[in-house]
Amino acid sequence: MRILVTGANRGVGLALACQMALRGDHVIATTRGAKPLDDLRWEQADMADPASITGLAGRVGGALDLLVCNAGVLLDRGEDLDTGYASEIWAETLAVNVTGVFLTIQTFLPHLRRAEAGRVAIISSQMGSSTRNTGGTYAYRASKAAALNIGRNLAHDLAPEGIAVGIYHPGWVQTDMGGTGADITPEDAARGLIARFDALGPDSTGVFETWDGRAHPF
């Protein structure tokens, strides 16, 4: 398969790219900065910059079997409700986690349409579910809820073309975002997510699932 993984310079994205490359997939991985290793095809791209996304699509070219929208930021951990959540936090969070996700999918639709059965995987979070109302991190929660909503509606619109869309909670992962006390490693999360991607198809399009295959309430 030919696969594009955004935000693959570390954490779950890097683990996904490495594991899929090791099994023989042709993986294209994006990073905003330095590439962390030399064994993958790296492309510089900023998911908050529409022109960067357009440029990436031009360099990638050809058919794309799977688009993994993994790039994301969490900027509002520990913000105070009365004085925190500056407008800059909201702007960058939404630019990457929402607008960037939609524009990436929109821009790569021609690539997905060239594939026999294109698929899109959006890495959201259980924090985007309306059932996960434990407070705080409002910008991140709102962005992941929006990504979930985008994925569900894209699944509806792209179903007639045979392009399946899945939305996934990667688990509480031991990354810079999740912290060292999280439940699972990036490698564990990647193995579970790859199994979900492989199972995604017309009959399951629109799913919101956890990394280990459990259906998550919206």
XYZ file of N, CA and C in Angstrom, residues 55-190:
408
model
N 1.461 22.155 -1.514
C 2.776 21.788 -2.019
C 3.098 20.323 -1.778
N 2.722 19.825 -0.601
C 2.935 18.417 -0.282
C 2.210 17.515 -1.272
N 0.957 17.848 -1.568
C 0.178 17.030 -2.496
C 0.827 16.980 -3.875
N 1.397 18.099 -4.296
C 2.070 18.121 -5.579
C 3.311 17.258 -5.604
N 4.033 17.200 -4.509
C 5.251 16.390 -4.447
C 4.944 14.912 -4.327
N 3.838 14.589 -3.663
C 3.484 13.179 -3.473
C 3.011 12.566 -4.783
N 2.032 13.174 -5.444
C 1.551 12.677 -6.727
C 1.018 11.247 -6.653
N 0.393 10.788 -7.713
C -0.048 9.401 -7.835
C -1.170 9.018 -6.906
N -1.440 7.724 -6.849
C -2.523 7.190 -6.019
C -2.074 7.067 -4.568
N -3.056 7.157 -3.668
C -2.797 7.007 -2.232
C -3.849 6.058 -1.672
N -3.392 4.944 -1.105
C -4.314 3.947 -0.557
C -4.838 4.338 0.813
N -4.009 4.999 1.604
C -4.399 5.353 2.967
C -3.780 6.687 3.338
N -4.625 7.591 3.825
C -4.190 8.879 4.359
C -4.434 8.868 5.858
N -3.384 9.011 6.645
C -3.495 9.027 8.103
C -3.276 10.459 8.592
N -4.354 11.081 9.052
C -4.277 12.449 9.574
C -3.954 12.377 11.057
N -2.666 12.366 11.353
C -2.198 12.191 12.727
C -1.700 13.490 13.354
N -1.249 14.444 12.553
C -0.663 15.676 13.094
C -1.644 16.378 14.023
N -1.155 16.780 15.173
C -2.023 17.448 16.130
C -1.213 18.119 17.227
N -1.837 19.083 17.904
C -1.180 19.788 19.005
C -2.107 19.831 20.212
N -1.496 19.842 21.400
C -2.209 20.045 22.650
C -1.502 21.191 23.363
N -2.103 22.368 23.328
C -1.441 23.570 23.810
C -2.039 24.130 25.096
N -3.174 23.570 25.534
C -3.894 24.206 26.647
C -3.984 23.341 27.896
N -3.045 22.438 28.069
C -3.015 21.659 29.311
C -2.683 22.579 30.489
N -3.484 22.528 31.540
C -3.208 23.289 32.737
C -3.602 24.752 32.676
N -4.306 25.164 31.628
C -4.739 26.560 31.536
C -5.806 26.863 32.591
N -5.758 28.072 33.121
C -6.734 28.498 34.117
C -8.006 28.990 33.426
N -9.163 28.544 33.910
C -10.421 28.899 33.262
C -10.671 30.397 33.266
N -10.279 31.083 34.333
C -10.557 32.517 34.433
C -9.593 33.381 33.629
N -8.358 32.946 33.524
C -7.349 33.818 32.910
C -6.620 33.194 31.724
N -6.798 31.919 31.487
C -6.054 31.221 30.442
C -6.774 31.154 29.106
N -6.338 30.203 28.273
C -6.950 29.953 26.962
C -6.888 31.194 26.072
N -5.688 31.705 25.886
C -5.493 32.881 25.044
C -5.931 32.591 23.620
N -6.273 33.634 22.910
C -6.764 33.468 21.545
C -5.742 32.773 20.657
N -4.446 32.977 20.945
C -3.405 32.333 20.146
C -3.445 30.817 20.304
N -3.768 30.354 21.499
C -3.899 28.911 21.728
C -5.031 28.354 20.890
N -6.165 29.026 20.917
C -7.311 28.575 20.114
C -6.980 28.578 18.626
N -6.340 29.636 18.164
C -6.064 29.768 16.736
C -5.157 28.649 16.236
N -4.063 28.375 16.956
C -3.143 27.335 16.502
C -3.747 25.948 16.643
N -4.461 25.715 17.743
C -5.082 24.410 17.947
C -6.068 24.095 16.834
N -6.929 25.032 16.512
C -7.927 24.801 15.469
C -7.280 24.730 14.091
N -6.235 25.528 13.870
C -5.566 25.509 12.571
C -4.967 24.141 12.266
N -4.356 23.515 13.262
C -3.721 22.209 13.048
C -4.730 21.070 13.161
N -5.482 21.051 14.252
C -6.311 19.886 14.581
C -7.622 19.819 13.825
N -8.070 20.943 13.285
C -9.360 20.967 12.582
C -9.178 21.352 11.122
N -8.800 22.614 10.884
C -8.644 23.068 9.500
C -7.597 22.243 8.774
N -6.492 21.958 9.438
C -5.444 21.160 8.810
C -5.913 19.775 8.422
N -6.712 19.158 9.275
C -7.251 17.831 8.966
C -8.160 17.894 7.737
N -9.091 18.853 7.749
C -10.016 18.934 6.621
C -9.295 19.258 5.316
N -8.398 20.252 5.335
C -7.719 20.650 4.111
C -6.808 19.548 3.583
N -6.204 18.783 4.476
C -5.373 17.666 4.034
C -6.211 16.637 3.295
N -7.345 16.276 3.870
C -8.218 15.296 3.217
C -8.738 15.848 1.898
N -9.208 17.089 1.913
C -9.730 17.711 0.692
C -8.660 17.754 -0.409
N -7.456 18.134 -0.050
C -6.378 18.275 -1.023
C -5.942 16.942 -1.591
N -6.031 15.882 -0.783
C -5.582 14.564 -1.231
C -6.713 13.692 -1.789
N -7.896 14.244 -1.941
C -8.983 13.462 -2.544
C -8.616 12.926 -3.927
N -7.990 13.716 -4.800
C -7.620 13.140 -6.105
C -6.698 11.929 -5.981
N -5.790 11.959 -5.014
C -4.889 10.825 -4.802
C -5.662 9.606 -4.317
N -6.597 9.824 -3.391
C -7.395 8.724 -2.860
C -8.311 8.142 -3.933
N -8.816 8.982 -4.804
C -9.700 8.512 -5.875
C -8.956 7.676 -6.909
N -7.656 7.867 -7.020
C -6.869 7.071 -7.955
C -6.611 5.656 -7.431
N -6.752 5.469 -6.140
C -6.535 4.149 -5.543
C -7.746 3.261 -5.797
N -7.543 1.962 -5.656
C -8.654 1.018 -5.857
C -9.720 1.201 -4.794
N -9.308 1.446 -3.557
C -10.253 1.671 -2.458
C -9.565 2.553 -1.428
N -9.571 3.858 -1.661
C -8.893 4.777 -0.767
C -9.529 4.813 0.612
N -8.690 5.053 1.615
C -9.162 5.124 2.995
C -8.527 6.310 3.713
N -9.273 6.861 4.655
C -8.799 7.970 5.465
C -8.922 7.581 6.936
N -7.853 7.787 7.687
C -7.871 7.542 9.131
C -7.566 8.858 9.837
N -8.506 9.313 10.664
C -8.324 10.548 11.432
C -8.025 10.172 12.878
N -6.879 10.611 13.378
C -6.547 10.364 14.774
C -7.175 11.494 15.593
N -8.259 11.184 16.255
C -8.951 12.138 17.114
C -8.589 11.805 18.559
N -9.556 11.739 19.431
C -9.306 11.422 20.837
C -10.634 11.160 21.515
N -10.604 10.349 22.567
C -11.817 10.173 23.363
C -12.243 11.501 23.998
N -11.313 12.448 24.096
C -11.654 13.757 24.644
C -12.531 14.571 23.691
N -12.688 14.104 22.466
C -13.605 14.731 21.539
C -15.026 14.224 21.664
N -15.243 13.230 22.511
C -16.578 12.685 22.720
C -17.342 13.538 23.730
N -18.616 13.759 23.463
C -19.443 14.525 24.405
C -19.681 13.759 25.694
N -19.355 12.464 25.716
C -19.512 11.662 26.934
C -18.302 11.795 27.864
N -17.248 12.432 27.386
C -16.008 12.541 28.163
C -15.899 13.962 28.730
N -16.821 14.308 29.596
C -16.912 15.686 30.086
C -16.293 15.816 31.478
N -14.948 15.693 31.508
C -14.231 15.794 32.771
C -13.580 17.172 32.946
N -13.868 18.109 32.062
C -13.435 19.487 32.224
C -12.029 19.774 31.743
N -11.745 21.066 31.569
C -10.419 21.511 31.185
C -10.087 21.292 29.718
N -8.882 21.730 29.330
C -8.349 21.585 27.960
C -9.436 21.836 26.901
N -10.073 22.985 26.994
C -11.230 23.280 26.146
C -10.879 23.365 24.663
N -9.754 23.967 24.342
C -9.385 24.100 22.934
C -9.102 22.731 22.320
N -8.348 21.914 23.029
C -8.037 20.580 22.512
C -9.301 19.744 22.377
N -10.143 19.751 23.413
C -11.381 18.980 23.351
C -12.256 19.430 22.180
N -12.402 20.744 22.016
C -13.227 21.258 20.929
C -12.667 20.850 19.576
N -11.345 20.887 19.449
C -10.732 20.541 18.168
C -10.927 19.063 17.845
N -10.816 18.201 18.831
C -10.972 16.770 18.574
C -12.436 16.405 18.337
N -13.354 17.138 18.976
C -14.775 16.939 18.678
C -15.062 17.349 17.244
N -14.463 18.445 16.803
C -14.661 18.902 15.426
C -14.076 17.903 14.429
N -12.897 17.359 14.728
C -12.292 16.367 13.836
C -13.173 15.128 13.733
N -13.752 14.723 14.851
C -14.684 13.595 14.850
C -15.889 13.898 13.965
N -16.449 15.082 14.111
C -17.616 15.465 13.320
C -17.280 15.525 11.832
N -16.122 16.086 11.502
C -15.683 16.133 10.109
C -15.576 14.727 9.536
N -14.956 13.835 10.293
C -14.791 12.466 9.816
C -16.113 11.762 9.579
N -17.047 11.929 10.488
C -18.356 11.287 10.340
C -19.082 11.781 9.093
N -19.012 13.074 8.850
C -19.706 13.629 7.698
C -18.988 13.329 6.387
N -17.660 13.293 6.407
C -16.926 12.876 5.223
C -17.239 11.425 4.871
N -17.392 10.596 5.885
C -17.742 9.194 5.634
C -19.044 9.105 4.847
N -20.003 9.941 5.207
C -21.286 9.970 4.496
C -21.098 10.421 3.050
N -20.360 11.517 2.858
C -20.235 12.098 1.525
C -19.361 11.277 0.585
N -18.366 10.565 1.132
C -17.438 9.818 0.290
C -17.840 8.360 0.094
N -18.842 7.907 0.830
C -19.277 6.512 0.703
C -19.647 6.137 -0.724
N -20.373 6.983 -1.473
C -20.719 6.602 -2.852
C -19.504 6.377 -3.747
N -18.359 6.967 -3.373
C -17.142 6.785 -4.160
C -16.313 5.597 -3.681
N -16.747 4.935 -2.611
C -16.011 3.801 -2.075
C -14.819 4.182 -1.221
N -14.736 5.458 -0.806
C -13.656 5.899 0.084
C -14.165 5.828 1.518
N -13.519 5.022 2.344
C -13.947 4.826 3.728
C -13.168 5.760 4.644
N -13.845 6.247 5.685
C -13.240 7.157 6.655
C -13.454 6.607 8.062
N -12.383 6.489 8.815
C -12.479 6.057 10.204
C -11.874 7.087 11.133
N -12.418 7.184 12.332
C -11.922 8.118 13.344
C -11.507 7.294 14.561
N -10.351 7.623 15.148
C -9.774 6.728 16.153
C -9.220 7.478 17.368
N -9.444 6.860 18.521
C -8.786 7.278 19.765
C -7.553 6.399 19.930
N -6.353 6.978 19.960
C -5.138 6.165 19.978
C -4.800 5.550 21.324
N -5.599 5.832 22.339
C -5.271 5.406 23.693
C -4.545 6.512 24.432
N -4.306 6.271 25.714
C -3.496 7.190 26.511
C -2.059 6.723 26.359
N -1.284 7.459 25.558
C -0.007 6.966 25.059
C 1.156 7.713 25.713
N 2.233 6.988 25.954
C 3.432 7.535 26.583
C 4.228 8.363 25.571
N 3.773 9.590 25.372
C 4.418 10.518 24.459
C 4.599 11.856 25.170
N 5.146 12.833 24.452
C 5.245 14.177 25.022
C 3.861 14.704 25.360
N 2.869 14.339 24.570
C 1.509 14.797 24.802
C 0.846 14.025 25.937
N 1.015 12.715 25.952
C 0.342 11.881 26.936
C 1.036 11.807 28.284
N 2.349 12.022 28.295
C 3.110 11.952 29.531
C 3.653 10.559 29.804
N 4.623 10.483 30.703
C 5.282 9.208 30.993
C 4.404 8.259 31.790
N 3.360 8.763 32.431
C 2.488 7.906 33.227
C 1.338 7.302 32.450
N 1.328 7.479 31.145
C 0.232 6.965 30.318
C 0.232 5.442 30.273
N -0.846 4.887 29.721
C -1.089 3.442 29.803
C -0.242 2.605 28.851
N -0.054 3.085 27.622
C 0.548 2.238 26.588
C 1.668 2.977 25.868
N 2.521 2.213 25.203
C 3.618 2.797 24.431
C 3.118 3.202 23.044
N 3.853 4.076 22.361
C 3.491 4.394 20.981
C 3.449 3.159 20.085
N 4.343 2.210 20.339
C 4.378 0.989 19.528
C 3.114 0.163 19.720
N 2.631 0.077 20.979
C 1.373 -0.636 21.241
C 0.212 0.052 20.537
N 0.156 1.366 20.663
C -0.918 2.125 20.017
C -0.880 1.930 18.511
N 0.316 1.970 17.932
C 0.450 1.831 16.485
C -0.014 0.459 16.009
